Amino acid sequence: MKRIVLSVLAIVSSFGIAVADEGMWLPALISQRIGDMRAKGFKLSAEDVYSVNQASLKDAVVLFGGGCTGEIVSDEGLLLTNHHCGYSFIQRHSSVEHDYLKDGFWAMDRGQELPNWGLTVSFLQRMEDVTDRVLDGFVPSMDEKQRDSVIRVNSGEITRAAMEEGKGLRASVEALYYGNQYFLFVYKVYRDVRLVGAPPSSIGKFGGDTDNWMWPRHTGDFSIFRIYADKDNEPADYSEDNVPFRPRRSFKISRAGVKEGDFTFVYGCPGSTKEYVMSEEVRYTAEISDPEKIELRTKRLDIQKKYMNSSQAVRIQYSSKNASVSNAWKKWQGEVKGLRKTKTTAAKQEFERRFGKWAEGTEYEGLVDKLGELYSERNPYFRASEYYSETVRAIEILSFASNVVSTIDRGRSVEGLAESFFKDYYQPIDEEIFVAMIEAFDQKMEDRFKPGYLKGKLSEYGSVKAWKDDLYKKTVFTDKARVAALTKDDLEALYKDPAYELHNAFMTWYAGEIRPVVDNLNAKIRLANRDYMRGQMAFEPDKAFYPDANLTLRVAYGNVKGYSPADGAYYAPVSTLKGIIEKDNPEIFDYNIPQVLRDIYAGGGYEDQPVCFIATNHTSGGNSGSPVINADGNLIGINFDRVWEGTMSDIAFDPEVCRNISLDIRYLLFVVDKVGHASYLFDEMNFAD
Ligand code: ARG
Ligand code: GLU
């Protein structure tokens, strides 16, 4: 009896009632959560968190680039984010003579700060419910297409009007709750953002892909930038005349430290979650999509690693590519494990049974069954499109061929394209991946999803390997000098190049036979999900629902807390420099720390120097670089990852094991001072103590 009660409770808590610390809340509606936040220890008011009338914490948070978060820590525009968020900019400033990725970079005065073309930071000015205006003119008899066009026209007018309110504004209307609600977001976008400091990768990326998505963690994942503005403090393109930006608000830094149980609050821009989808989508993700993509990426990573391990030059060429393939690969593994452990599919099925019963006689009757049928109809096609993108589209020479052809077609020179492609291209890796990926596609796709071109080539050559040998021998796209010299006159010949031909055959098949079916069914699924979302809210009127993440600003709150990753094991919530020294190994690239760190440690006194900590905040990709704030509203850390056992929180949040990982701000201060010798930066920071 007791066991039954417990398992029902477990199901209800893993899906259903928003349990402790689950949730990414809209700042504009934070007054609905502030009572709970204060009960958990927060000392500030809703107006302190978000206000359009007065300076509030939101004014110190930015969307950094296109997919990270950053925070302002001085009255002169100093900004903190992750090392992995600044990575590509640090890389662009690096050369053999000054390798900032390897050695780190520290501007010793403002004149040494480095401009970054294309990097912007966006401050949210305000967010506003515009549902009525967006749906003005919509009538229920309209289909999805007509509804979409009403929304497009209305949103266009709303954003245009919003952007006229000031300089450098960007506005967008975003759907929340599957289009049951629409919010306007108005941002002010600054575009002169300069690099101020970054630790060596052996600190900023310490642990590499070995430790990625894992706790205990010891990564000094930060970089420092500064925002510049024109003399009126308005956004401007880079200019020597620009001056440091004066923010409405910046974070005070707390050096008081964290301990188990402390209140924490993450303010940032999570990218994408799907907490309210039905069981069939979860089942597809956990049993088909993730495992198949993991298997394919394992093959790719193994091939890359084999060559990276035998050559230093290849390791440098493929480190960034390998890291991005590896990042999702490793996350999916944690996600599958987590979804299995929390039995999310079964929990959702149980929820759907109760929902279905309640829905009898209402507009929601039969909805879940209908949704299930739509998924069953879509998923074989969706699987084909995922397989295509993880196999054929992973072959570098094919997408390069396509880029070159379309660049020439637009009348542009391909010299630069060729230069950057071949800088990081190692043909033996690509050839081996070609064979592995085409073979996998051929073996795993149902016959009806195989393009005729593929079947033709396989019967012509007898094996993928023979096809590959011939293709790489005949294609022009492996030859840098010849590619660089291509012009419009070569287009006819290029269309017949075996690499381009293969790319094009698959593209045509995908655009003609797969994508239209997937798009059409996705539109129906979207519509059904809109009803299902509304239905879930009607079914559980007392539950607090938060909208799925969509890269808009959110508040997540919780507390510093360890967890048990497995039976018999417990992880403490804080890591220290001692752990870095324990992992240190000059033989292993990911664990080879800079000598200066060894020397500092050997000098004594830094065993307990804090490095990272974990907490129960509900975060996702995009929350990288987010400020982690204490009960007094002061900065205690920078968010950069989640623990492996909890990566399923994009689909189902389990408070037992879902933890975000943050850099302890005191480690940043330590590295800036002791490694970067740039403690002059502290002069402009405001410390809470
Ligand atoms: N897992 C973190 C995120 O999702 C960090 C990724 C960068 N680090 C790496 N070792 N690949 O973005
Ligand atoms: N590293 C992730 C990012 O770049 C954050 C980790 C997560 O997904 O929670 O946004």
XYZ file of C-alpha atoms and ligand atoms in Angstrom:
711
model
C 0.000 0.000 0.000
C 2.689 2.417 1.032
C 4.611 1.610 -2.125
C 1.642 2.361 -4.329
C 1.046 5.707 -2.662
C 4.703 6.594 -3.069
C 4.849 5.750 -6.752
C 1.705 7.743 -7.481
C 3.291 10.675 -5.682
C 6.453 10.263 -7.698
C 4.455 10.368 -10.909
C 2.473 13.401 -9.862
C 5.609 15.243 -8.878
C 7.610 14.396 -11.984
C 4.824 15.720 -14.142
C 1.888 17.722 -12.985
C 2.239 20.092 -10.110
C 5.098 22.533 -10.512
C 7.310 21.270 -7.721
C 9.945 23.141 -5.814
C 12.325 25.150 -7.983
C 10.936 24.062 -11.332
C 10.114 26.956 -13.609
C 11.448 29.776 -15.774
C 9.243 32.713 -14.986
C 8.519 35.863 -16.958
C 10.091 38.849 -15.151
C 7.114 41.099 -15.952
C 4.863 38.693 -14.048
C 7.277 38.089 -11.200
C 4.849 39.619 -8.711
C 3.014 36.272 -8.988
C 6.125 34.443 -7.735
C 7.615 36.969 -5.360
C 5.773 35.553 -2.363
C 7.292 32.129 -2.973
C 10.720 33.631 -3.655
C 10.617 35.574 -0.412
C 9.464 32.511 1.482
C 12.604 30.809 0.177
C 14.841 33.620 1.358
C 14.836 36.352 -1.275
C 14.896 39.786 0.324
C 14.034 42.127 -2.551
C 10.706 43.153 -4.081
C 9.128 42.390 -7.453
C 9.911 45.965 -8.535
C 13.598 45.376 -7.725
C 13.615 42.422 -10.102
C 11.688 43.957 -12.958
C 10.363 47.446 -13.484
C 9.796 49.638 -16.500
C 9.623 52.822 -14.453
C 12.748 52.584 -12.342
C 16.130 50.903 -12.650
C 15.844 47.234 -11.697
C 18.008 44.104 -11.874
C 16.760 43.425 -15.399
C 18.693 46.500 -16.575
C 21.950 44.759 -15.641
C 21.200 41.609 -17.700
C 21.787 41.286 -21.449
C 21.286 38.825 -24.228
C 24.916 38.332 -25.287
C 25.327 37.709 -29.019
C 22.697 35.362 -30.376
C 22.471 32.715 -27.692
C 24.084 33.533 -24.363
C 23.453 35.828 -21.413
C 25.722 38.417 -19.821
C 25.630 40.799 -16.850
C 26.876 44.314 -16.182
C 29.206 44.731 -13.204
C 30.323 48.346 -13.325
C 29.034 51.822 -14.049
C 31.329 51.837 -17.057
C 29.787 49.014 -19.049
C 31.954 46.136 -17.836
C 30.252 42.844 -18.707
C 30.767 39.230 -17.626
C 29.784 36.114 -19.555
C 31.163 32.607 -20.113
C 34.456 31.754 -21.785
C 32.544 29.461 -24.141
C 30.254 32.375 -25.065
C 33.210 34.613 -25.895
C 35.152 31.736 -27.468
C 34.680 32.563 -31.155
C 35.635 36.214 -30.567
C 38.716 35.259 -28.593
C 39.580 32.834 -31.393
C 39.203 35.545 -34.057
C 41.748 37.743 -32.295
C 44.167 34.857 -31.964
C 47.078 34.048 -34.212
C 50.255 32.016 -33.919
C 52.112 35.065 -32.525
C 49.497 35.823 -29.886
C 47.309 32.841 -29.159
C 44.712 34.301 -26.753
C 42.786 31.043 -26.667
C 45.802 29.236 -25.335
C 47.455 31.966 -23.272
C 44.498 34.129 -22.311
C 44.092 37.845 -22.963
C 44.097 40.786 -20.570
C 43.717 44.386 -21.646
C 45.912 46.381 -19.282
C 44.084 49.611 -20.063
C 41.034 50.674 -22.094
C 43.189 51.329 -25.155
C 44.030 47.629 -25.358
C 40.435 46.420 -25.398
C 39.654 44.615 -28.663
C 36.611 45.427 -30.847
C 34.447 42.570 -32.123
C 32.660 43.004 -35.439
C 29.198 41.538 -35.388
C 28.940 41.113 -31.617
C 25.918 42.800 -30.033
C 24.367 42.875 -26.587
C 20.655 43.480 -26.099
C 19.042 45.103 -23.081
C 15.383 44.345 -22.544
C 13.501 47.651 -22.293
C 10.149 46.111 -21.568
C 7.916 43.132 -22.175
C 4.185 43.441 -22.616
C 1.199 41.184 -23.198
C -0.066 42.008 -26.696
C -2.277 38.952 -27.253
C -5.410 40.954 -28.087
C -3.665 43.169 -30.606
C -1.861 40.226 -32.215
C -5.071 38.282 -32.677
C -7.115 41.283 -33.801
C -9.027 40.149 -36.887
C -8.678 36.439 -36.196
C -11.897 34.440 -36.195
C -12.131 30.795 -35.143
C -13.266 29.705 -38.596
C -9.799 30.559 -39.967
C -7.265 27.806 -40.591
C -3.651 27.900 -39.302
C -2.375 29.552 -42.466
C -4.873 32.383 -42.243
C -4.243 32.732 -38.524
C -0.493 32.923 -39.174
C -0.961 35.707 -41.655
C -3.167 37.724 -39.276
C -0.460 37.335 -36.635
C 2.300 38.292 -39.038
C 0.578 41.490 -40.147
C -0.398 42.583 -36.620
C 2.998 41.706 -35.145
C 4.685 43.680 -37.901
C 2.714 46.772 -36.978
C 3.296 46.339 -33.258
C 7.049 45.881 -33.605
C 7.387 48.721 -36.104
C 5.652 51.123 -33.736
C 7.761 49.918 -30.794
C 11.011 50.411 -32.678
C 10.176 54.022 -33.410
C 10.217 54.827 -29.704
C 13.984 55.248 -29.547
C 17.410 54.669 -31.046
C 18.890 51.234 -31.662
C 15.716 49.392 -30.699
C 14.790 45.909 -31.805
C 11.348 44.544 -31.127
C 9.790 41.139 -31.541
C 6.496 39.495 -30.757
C 6.922 36.019 -29.296
C 4.372 33.273 -28.879
C 4.068 31.842 -25.374
C 2.170 28.724 -24.328
C 2.058 27.470 -27.924
C 0.440 30.656 -29.159
C -2.189 31.011 -26.464
C -0.486 34.231 -25.483
C 1.747 36.757 -27.257
C 4.272 39.103 -25.700
C 6.097 42.050 -27.180
C 9.796 42.291 -26.277
C 11.613 45.559 -26.916
C 15.411 45.550 -26.754
C 18.056 48.205 -27.038
C 20.960 46.764 -28.986
C 24.527 47.954 -28.432
C 27.011 47.022 -31.114
C 30.408 48.211 -29.918
C 31.395 45.465 -27.478
C 35.103 44.995 -26.743
C 37.065 42.123 -25.294
C 38.652 43.012 -21.961
C 39.871 39.721 -20.618
C 39.804 35.962 -20.944
C 41.693 33.292 -19.036
C 43.797 30.702 -20.858
C 41.615 27.855 -22.168
C 43.341 25.567 -19.698
C 41.342 27.507 -17.079
C 38.347 28.766 -19.086
C 37.747 25.359 -20.637
C 39.387 23.258 -17.946
C 38.004 19.721 -18.091
C 37.028 20.206 -21.756
C 34.573 17.738 -23.156
C 35.590 15.148 -20.578
C 33.984 17.148 -17.762
C 31.344 18.905 -19.889
C 27.797 18.436 -18.489
C 29.294 16.930 -15.340
C 29.710 17.584 -11.695
C 32.117 17.821 -9.843
C 33.336 20.572 -12.123
C 36.305 22.937 -12.041
C 35.948 25.115 -15.134
C 36.811 28.836 -14.932
C 34.229 29.480 -17.630
C 34.265 33.289 -17.886
C 35.322 36.103 -20.169
C 35.076 39.869 -19.733
C 33.853 42.482 -22.208
C 32.977 46.171 -22.167
C 30.077 47.895 -23.904
C 30.737 51.213 -25.628
C 28.234 53.864 -26.684
C 28.252 57.235 -28.367
C 28.622 60.392 -26.273
C 24.862 60.379 -25.601
C 25.110 56.809 -24.258
C 23.240 55.546 -27.329
C 24.139 52.494 -29.458
C 26.727 53.163 -32.149
C 28.987 51.253 -34.489
C 32.566 50.863 -33.326
C 34.382 54.176 -33.229
C 37.425 55.474 -31.417
C 35.211 58.331 -30.225
C 32.838 55.982 -28.406
C 32.874 55.998 -24.623
C 32.163 53.307 -22.030
C 28.434 52.695 -21.739
C 26.747 53.962 -18.575
C 24.126 51.393 -17.535
C 20.930 52.125 -15.654
C 21.916 49.430 -13.218
C 24.844 47.115 -12.527
C 25.323 44.179 -10.177
C 27.125 44.477 -6.910
C 29.503 41.585 -6.390
C 29.280 39.552 -3.220
C 32.403 37.830 -1.917
C 30.533 36.345 1.022
C 30.349 32.975 -0.734
C 27.734 30.252 -0.894
C 26.817 27.326 1.265
C 24.283 24.530 1.054
C 20.742 25.864 1.322
C 21.456 29.463 0.251
C 18.837 31.114 -1.937
C 19.948 31.585 -5.566
C 18.291 33.204 -8.496
C 19.344 32.998 -12.163
C 18.351 35.853 -14.455
C 18.865 35.004 -18.122
C 17.689 33.802 -21.505
C 16.989 30.044 -21.699
C 16.653 28.972 -25.333
C 14.222 26.126 -25.708
C 12.307 23.652 -23.564
C 9.268 21.434 -24.069
C 7.724 20.758 -20.706
C 4.094 20.326 -21.795
C 4.353 17.950 -24.752
C 2.494 14.660 -24.747
C 4.000 11.256 -23.958
C 4.435 10.291 -27.609
C 6.872 13.119 -28.237
C 8.847 12.173 -25.135
C 8.876 8.519 -26.147
C 10.138 9.435 -29.612
C 12.890 11.599 -28.109
C 13.994 9.084 -25.480
C 13.695 5.883 -27.487
C 14.379 6.851 -31.076
C 15.685 10.342 -31.751
C 18.290 10.740 -29.004
C 19.676 7.158 -29.161
C 20.024 7.222 -32.941
C 21.667 10.621 -32.998
C 24.000 9.546 -30.192
C 25.026 6.464 -32.180
C 25.733 8.485 -35.307
C 27.700 11.120 -33.427
C 29.711 8.455 -31.605
C 30.953 7.272 -34.993
C 31.828 10.813 -36.051
C 33.542 11.695 -32.793
C 35.556 8.455 -32.811
C 36.834 9.163 -36.288
C 37.719 12.763 -35.407
C 39.406 11.725 -32.158
C 41.520 9.054 -33.844
C 43.151 11.640 -36.115
C 43.205 14.367 -33.452
C 45.132 12.088 -31.128
C 47.829 11.386 -33.665
C 48.460 14.952 -34.799
C 48.704 18.230 -32.930
C 47.791 20.181 -36.077
C 44.620 18.146 -36.620
C 43.704 18.519 -32.963
C 43.733 22.291 -33.342
C 41.808 22.121 -36.636
C 39.032 20.000 -35.191
C 38.855 21.142 -31.561
C 35.980 23.548 -32.093
C 34.050 21.235 -34.465
C 34.609 18.292 -32.168
C 33.416 20.304 -29.155
C 30.153 21.278 -30.794
C 29.397 17.746 -32.021
C 30.274 16.467 -28.588
C 28.209 18.989 -26.627
C 24.758 17.833 -27.818
C 25.944 14.201 -28.022
C 26.770 14.198 -24.361
C 23.687 16.122 -23.358
C 21.415 13.649 -25.157
C 22.969 10.768 -23.265
C 22.185 12.403 -19.950
C 18.716 13.248 -21.198
C 17.923 9.649 -22.198
C 19.167 8.369 -18.874
C 17.195 10.979 -16.972
C 13.968 10.428 -18.917
C 14.239 6.691 -18.285
C 14.977 7.100 -14.633
C 12.102 9.480 -14.014
C 9.839 7.334 -16.267
C 8.628 10.500 -17.928
C 6.798 8.748 -20.773
C 4.804 6.603 -18.350
C 4.136 9.560 -16.080
C 2.807 11.550 -19.014
C 0.652 8.623 -20.162
C -0.831 8.447 -16.706
C -1.459 12.190 -16.761
C -3.077 11.874 -20.207
C -5.399 9.166 -18.906
C -6.620 11.464 -16.153
C -6.793 14.408 -18.522
C -8.765 12.360 -21.070
C -11.303 11.385 -18.473
C -11.749 14.975 -17.337
C -11.972 16.134 -20.955
C -14.998 13.979 -21.772
C -17.792 16.193 -22.984
C -15.551 19.263 -23.255
C -13.855 20.826 -26.275
C -10.735 18.830 -25.292
C -12.321 15.422 -25.697
C -10.211 13.130 -27.882
C -7.469 15.772 -28.178
C -4.607 13.660 -26.860
C -5.519 10.749 -29.124
C -5.596 13.076 -32.071
C -2.225 14.518 -31.111
C -0.851 10.990 -30.765
C -2.023 10.124 -34.254
C -0.407 13.238 -35.679
C 2.903 12.331 -34.042
C 2.678 8.752 -35.339
C 2.078 10.081 -38.805
C 4.870 12.641 -38.604
C 7.610 10.733 -36.821
C 8.809 8.420 -39.628
C 9.282 11.493 -41.828
C 10.756 13.468 -38.985
C 13.174 10.622 -38.319
C 14.243 10.700 -41.973
C 14.915 14.429 -41.750
C 16.885 14.042 -38.527
C 18.857 11.170 -40.040
C 19.593 13.220 -43.121
C 20.899 16.121 -41.088
C 23.050 13.907 -38.834
C 24.565 11.881 -41.727
C 24.704 13.384 -45.200
C 24.776 16.917 -43.835
C 27.678 16.007 -41.554
C 29.966 15.388 -44.543
C 32.008 18.547 -44.780
C 32.866 18.442 -48.469
C 29.189 18.346 -49.430
C 28.102 21.457 -47.578
C 31.277 23.194 -48.712
C 30.394 22.360 -52.332
C 26.954 23.826 -51.817
C 28.328 27.019 -50.197
C 30.841 27.514 -52.975
C 28.264 27.069 -55.717
C 25.758 29.445 -54.170
C 28.462 32.045 -53.500
C 29.621 31.930 -57.111
C 26.025 32.025 -58.231
C 25.574 35.307 -56.343
C 28.549 36.653 -58.252
C 30.884 36.722 -55.269
C 34.476 35.569 -54.944
C 35.067 32.309 -53.078
C 38.637 32.984 -52.056
C 37.792 33.809 -48.444
C 35.424 30.870 -48.169
C 38.112 28.508 -49.449
C 40.645 30.007 -47.087
C 38.550 29.473 -43.959
C 37.290 26.030 -45.005
C 40.702 24.525 -45.734
C 42.271 26.076 -42.650
C 40.268 23.612 -40.562
C 39.739 20.748 -43.013
C 41.458 17.377 -42.820
C 40.394 15.205 -45.715
C 41.075 11.735 -44.230
C 38.583 12.533 -41.445
C 35.961 13.647 -43.920
C 36.451 10.591 -46.155
C 36.047 8.219 -43.251
C 32.982 10.077 -42.016
C 31.551 9.958 -45.541
C 31.701 6.155 -45.557
C 30.365 5.765 -42.025
C 27.492 8.216 -42.496
C 26.301 7.032 -45.924
C 26.486 3.415 -44.773
C 24.458 4.257 -41.683
C 21.843 6.056 -43.746
C 21.618 3.124 -46.154
C 21.319 0.563 -43.377
C 18.926 2.413 -41.093
C 16.494 4.177 -43.432
C 13.407 2.398 -44.659
C 13.481 1.808 -48.394
C 10.776 4.420 -49.031
C 13.051 7.081 -47.527
C 16.049 6.347 -49.735
C 16.584 8.788 -52.597
C 16.772 7.082 -55.997
C 20.161 8.737 -56.471
C 21.571 6.843 -53.487
C 20.288 3.493 -54.715
C 21.648 4.201 -58.184
C 25.132 5.049 -56.915
C 25.278 2.062 -54.616
C 24.424 -0.367 -57.373
C 26.822 1.396 -59.735
C 29.784 1.188 -57.332
C 28.915 -1.880 -55.295
C 30.029 -0.258 -52.011
C 30.049 3.111 -50.281
C 33.821 2.886 -50.035
C 34.279 2.507 -53.795
C 31.863 5.391 -54.364
C 33.775 7.522 -51.859
C 37.165 6.768 -53.459
C 35.907 7.841 -56.834
C 34.111 10.942 -55.537
C 37.083 12.338 -53.614
C 39.322 11.615 -56.602
C 37.127 13.450 -59.074
C 35.694 16.362 -57.113
C 37.238 19.785 -57.426
C 36.190 20.754 -53.897
C 39.161 19.135 -52.177
C 41.600 21.369 -54.029
C 42.028 24.791 -52.410
C 43.814 26.481 -55.302
C 41.310 25.283 -57.876
C 38.334 26.244 -55.692
C 39.745 29.712 -55.054
C 40.027 30.299 -58.788
C 36.439 29.293 -59.633
C 34.181 31.801 -61.366
C 30.685 31.989 -62.837
C 32.010 30.377 -66.016
C 32.596 27.178 -64.075
C 29.033 26.836 -62.792
C 27.825 24.410 -65.473
C 30.740 22.095 -64.762
C 30.276 22.415 -60.991
C 26.675 21.228 -61.209
C 28.121 17.933 -62.459
C 30.819 17.688 -59.821
C 30.178 14.453 -57.882
C 30.201 16.180 -54.476
C 27.800 18.900 -55.548
C 25.640 16.379 -57.394
C 25.320 14.221 -54.277
C 24.502 17.214 -52.093
C 21.941 18.421 -54.589
C 20.276 15.019 -55.059
C 19.699 14.663 -51.311
C 18.597 18.285 -50.979
C 16.046 17.855 -53.764
C 14.764 14.653 -52.192
C 14.495 16.320 -48.799
C 12.806 19.475 -50.069
C 10.421 17.514 -52.268
C 9.499 14.419 -50.263
C 10.304 14.981 -46.610
C 10.089 18.594 -45.558
C 6.604 19.344 -46.947
C 5.138 16.407 -45.032
C 6.956 17.337 -41.824
C 5.977 21.017 -42.143
C 2.363 20.208 -42.824
C 2.061 17.826 -39.883
C 4.021 20.152 -37.617
C 1.485 22.896 -38.314
C -1.303 20.527 -37.244
C 0.665 19.446 -34.187
C 1.251 23.067 -33.257
C -2.467 23.771 -33.441
C -3.331 20.687 -31.381
C -0.642 21.577 -28.844
C -2.146 25.029 -28.485
C -5.431 23.406 -27.502
C -3.668 20.867 -25.315
C -1.761 23.583 -23.475
C -4.986 25.487 -22.816
C -6.609 22.208 -21.808
C -3.860 21.436 -19.302
C -4.311 24.880 -17.770
C -8.046 24.349 -17.504
C -7.547 20.861 -16.070
C -5.237 22.129 -13.323
C -6.484 25.654 -12.590
C -4.481 25.894 -9.363
C -1.141 25.030 -10.871
C 1.309 27.801 -11.742
C 2.343 27.355 -15.371
C 5.436 28.953 -16.824
C 5.862 29.265 -20.588
C 8.404 27.061 -22.337
C 11.737 28.785 -22.930
C 12.181 30.772 -26.148
C 15.344 32.824 -25.523
C 13.359 35.534 -23.747
C 14.391 36.803 -20.342
C 13.396 34.561 -17.426
C 13.825 34.193 -13.717
C 14.649 30.832 -12.164
C 15.122 30.502 -8.424
C 16.150 27.793 -6.032
C 18.934 27.074 -3.603
C 22.468 25.752 -3.410
C 22.174 22.009 -3.030
C 24.150 18.786 -3.498
C 22.596 15.648 -4.955
C 22.932 11.935 -5.241
C 23.954 10.906 -8.781
C 23.580 7.203 -8.030
C 22.820 4.846 -5.199
C 25.473 5.114 -2.520
C 26.969 8.345 -3.830
C 26.485 11.946 -2.827
C 27.913 15.078 -4.411
C 28.635 18.142 -2.296
C 27.544 21.439 -3.876
C 30.866 23.291 -3.921
C 34.179 22.590 -5.685
C 37.585 24.095 -4.878
C 41.060 24.654 -6.262
C 42.160 21.493 -4.492
C 40.058 19.562 -7.017
C 41.803 21.256 -9.926
C 45.150 20.152 -8.569
C 43.794 16.632 -8.095
C 42.719 16.513 -11.737
C 45.863 18.242 -13.037
C 47.726 16.025 -15.518
C 50.158 17.432 -18.095
C 49.629 14.277 -20.178
C 45.900 14.857 -20.623
C 44.993 17.878 -22.718
C 41.723 18.621 -20.893
C 43.441 18.512 -17.484
C 46.712 20.269 -18.215
C 46.593 23.459 -16.129
C 48.879 26.455 -16.637
C 52.085 26.339 -14.631
C 51.180 29.574 -12.863
C 48.241 27.843 -11.191
C 50.493 25.032 -9.938
C 52.921 27.589 -8.567
C 50.244 29.600 -6.798
C 48.857 26.449 -5.230
C 52.281 25.205 -4.184
C 52.815 28.537 -2.440
C 50.068 27.468 -0.030
C 46.910 29.022 1.305
C 44.550 28.337 -1.600
C 43.297 24.770 -0.940
C 39.827 26.043 -0.193
C 39.648 28.626 -2.966
C 36.066 28.094 -4.271
C 35.697 27.342 -7.990
C 32.152 26.221 -8.872
C 28.839 25.402 -7.187
C 25.541 23.780 -8.060
C 21.981 24.793 -7.248
C 18.404 23.824 -8.059
C 17.681 26.615 -10.549
C 15.814 25.515 -13.670
C 18.041 26.583 -16.583
C 18.680 25.614 -20.174
C 20.959 26.308 -23.132
C 21.118 30.091 -23.504
C 21.424 30.545 -19.741
C 25.160 30.342 -20.257
C 26.699 33.461 -18.789
C 23.622 34.290 -16.701
C 24.108 36.118 -13.425
C 23.577 33.968 -10.358
C 22.238 36.205 -7.632
C 21.901 35.828 -3.856
C 19.075 36.726 -1.494
C 20.241 40.362 -1.397
C 20.275 40.694 -5.173
C 24.076 40.611 -5.409
C 26.163 38.637 -7.889
C 27.631 35.392 -6.534
C 28.299 33.457 -9.722
C 27.969 32.947 -13.464
C 25.837 30.079 -14.750
C 27.477 27.841 -17.377
C 26.106 24.302 -17.408
C 23.868 21.613 -15.911
C 24.702 18.266 -14.319
C 24.501 15.161 -16.482
C 21.837 13.392 -14.460
C 19.575 16.419 -14.813
C 19.787 17.361 -18.496
C 16.272 16.025 -19.091
C 15.029 19.180 -17.362
C 14.268 20.604 -20.819
C 11.439 18.050 -20.876
C 10.877 17.100 -17.248
C 12.390 18.743 -14.193
C 13.255 16.379 -11.354
C 14.136 18.356 -8.215
C 16.118 15.385 -6.883
C 18.857 15.624 -9.504
C 18.371 18.711 -11.702
C 21.128 21.192 -10.912
C 22.630 24.155 -12.722
C 26.396 24.634 -12.518
C 27.863 28.059 -11.819
C 31.273 29.565 -11.602
C 31.818 31.027 -8.128
C 32.443 34.749 -8.659
C 35.343 34.523 -6.208
C 37.189 32.224 -8.639
C 36.774 34.855 -11.351
C 38.271 37.463 -9.021
C 41.094 35.080 -8.123
C 41.985 34.384 -11.774
C 41.739 38.049 -12.837
C 44.094 38.991 -10.033
C 46.543 36.097 -9.721
C 46.686 34.836 -13.319
C 45.751 37.919 -15.343
C 47.338 40.538 -13.044
C 44.408 42.715 -14.053
C 43.106 43.594 -10.610
C 42.854 47.218 -11.769
C 39.422 46.076 -13.014
C 38.276 45.725 -9.410
C 38.472 49.512 -9.043
C 35.367 49.985 -11.152
C 33.432 47.052 -9.677
C 31.060 47.552 -6.767
C 31.460 45.063 -3.968
C 28.665 44.316 -1.550
C 31.025 43.729 1.335
N 27.614 22.253 -21.837
C 27.759 23.678 -21.885
C 26.714 24.247 -22.842
O 25.818 23.568 -23.204
C 29.152 24.083 -22.249
C 29.543 23.837 -23.670
C 30.913 24.320 -24.054
N 31.974 23.459 -23.530
C 32.440 22.340 -24.123
N 33.337 21.625 -23.493
N 32.031 21.903 -25.296
O 26.842 25.149 -23.618
N 26.205 25.572 -21.610
C 24.848 25.971 -21.901
C 24.769 27.228 -22.762
O 25.614 27.499 -23.546
C 24.098 26.107 -20.645
C 23.924 24.784 -20.109
C 22.515 24.319 -20.185
O 22.058 23.891 -21.251
O 21.902 24.409 -19.121
O 23.791 27.933 -22.727
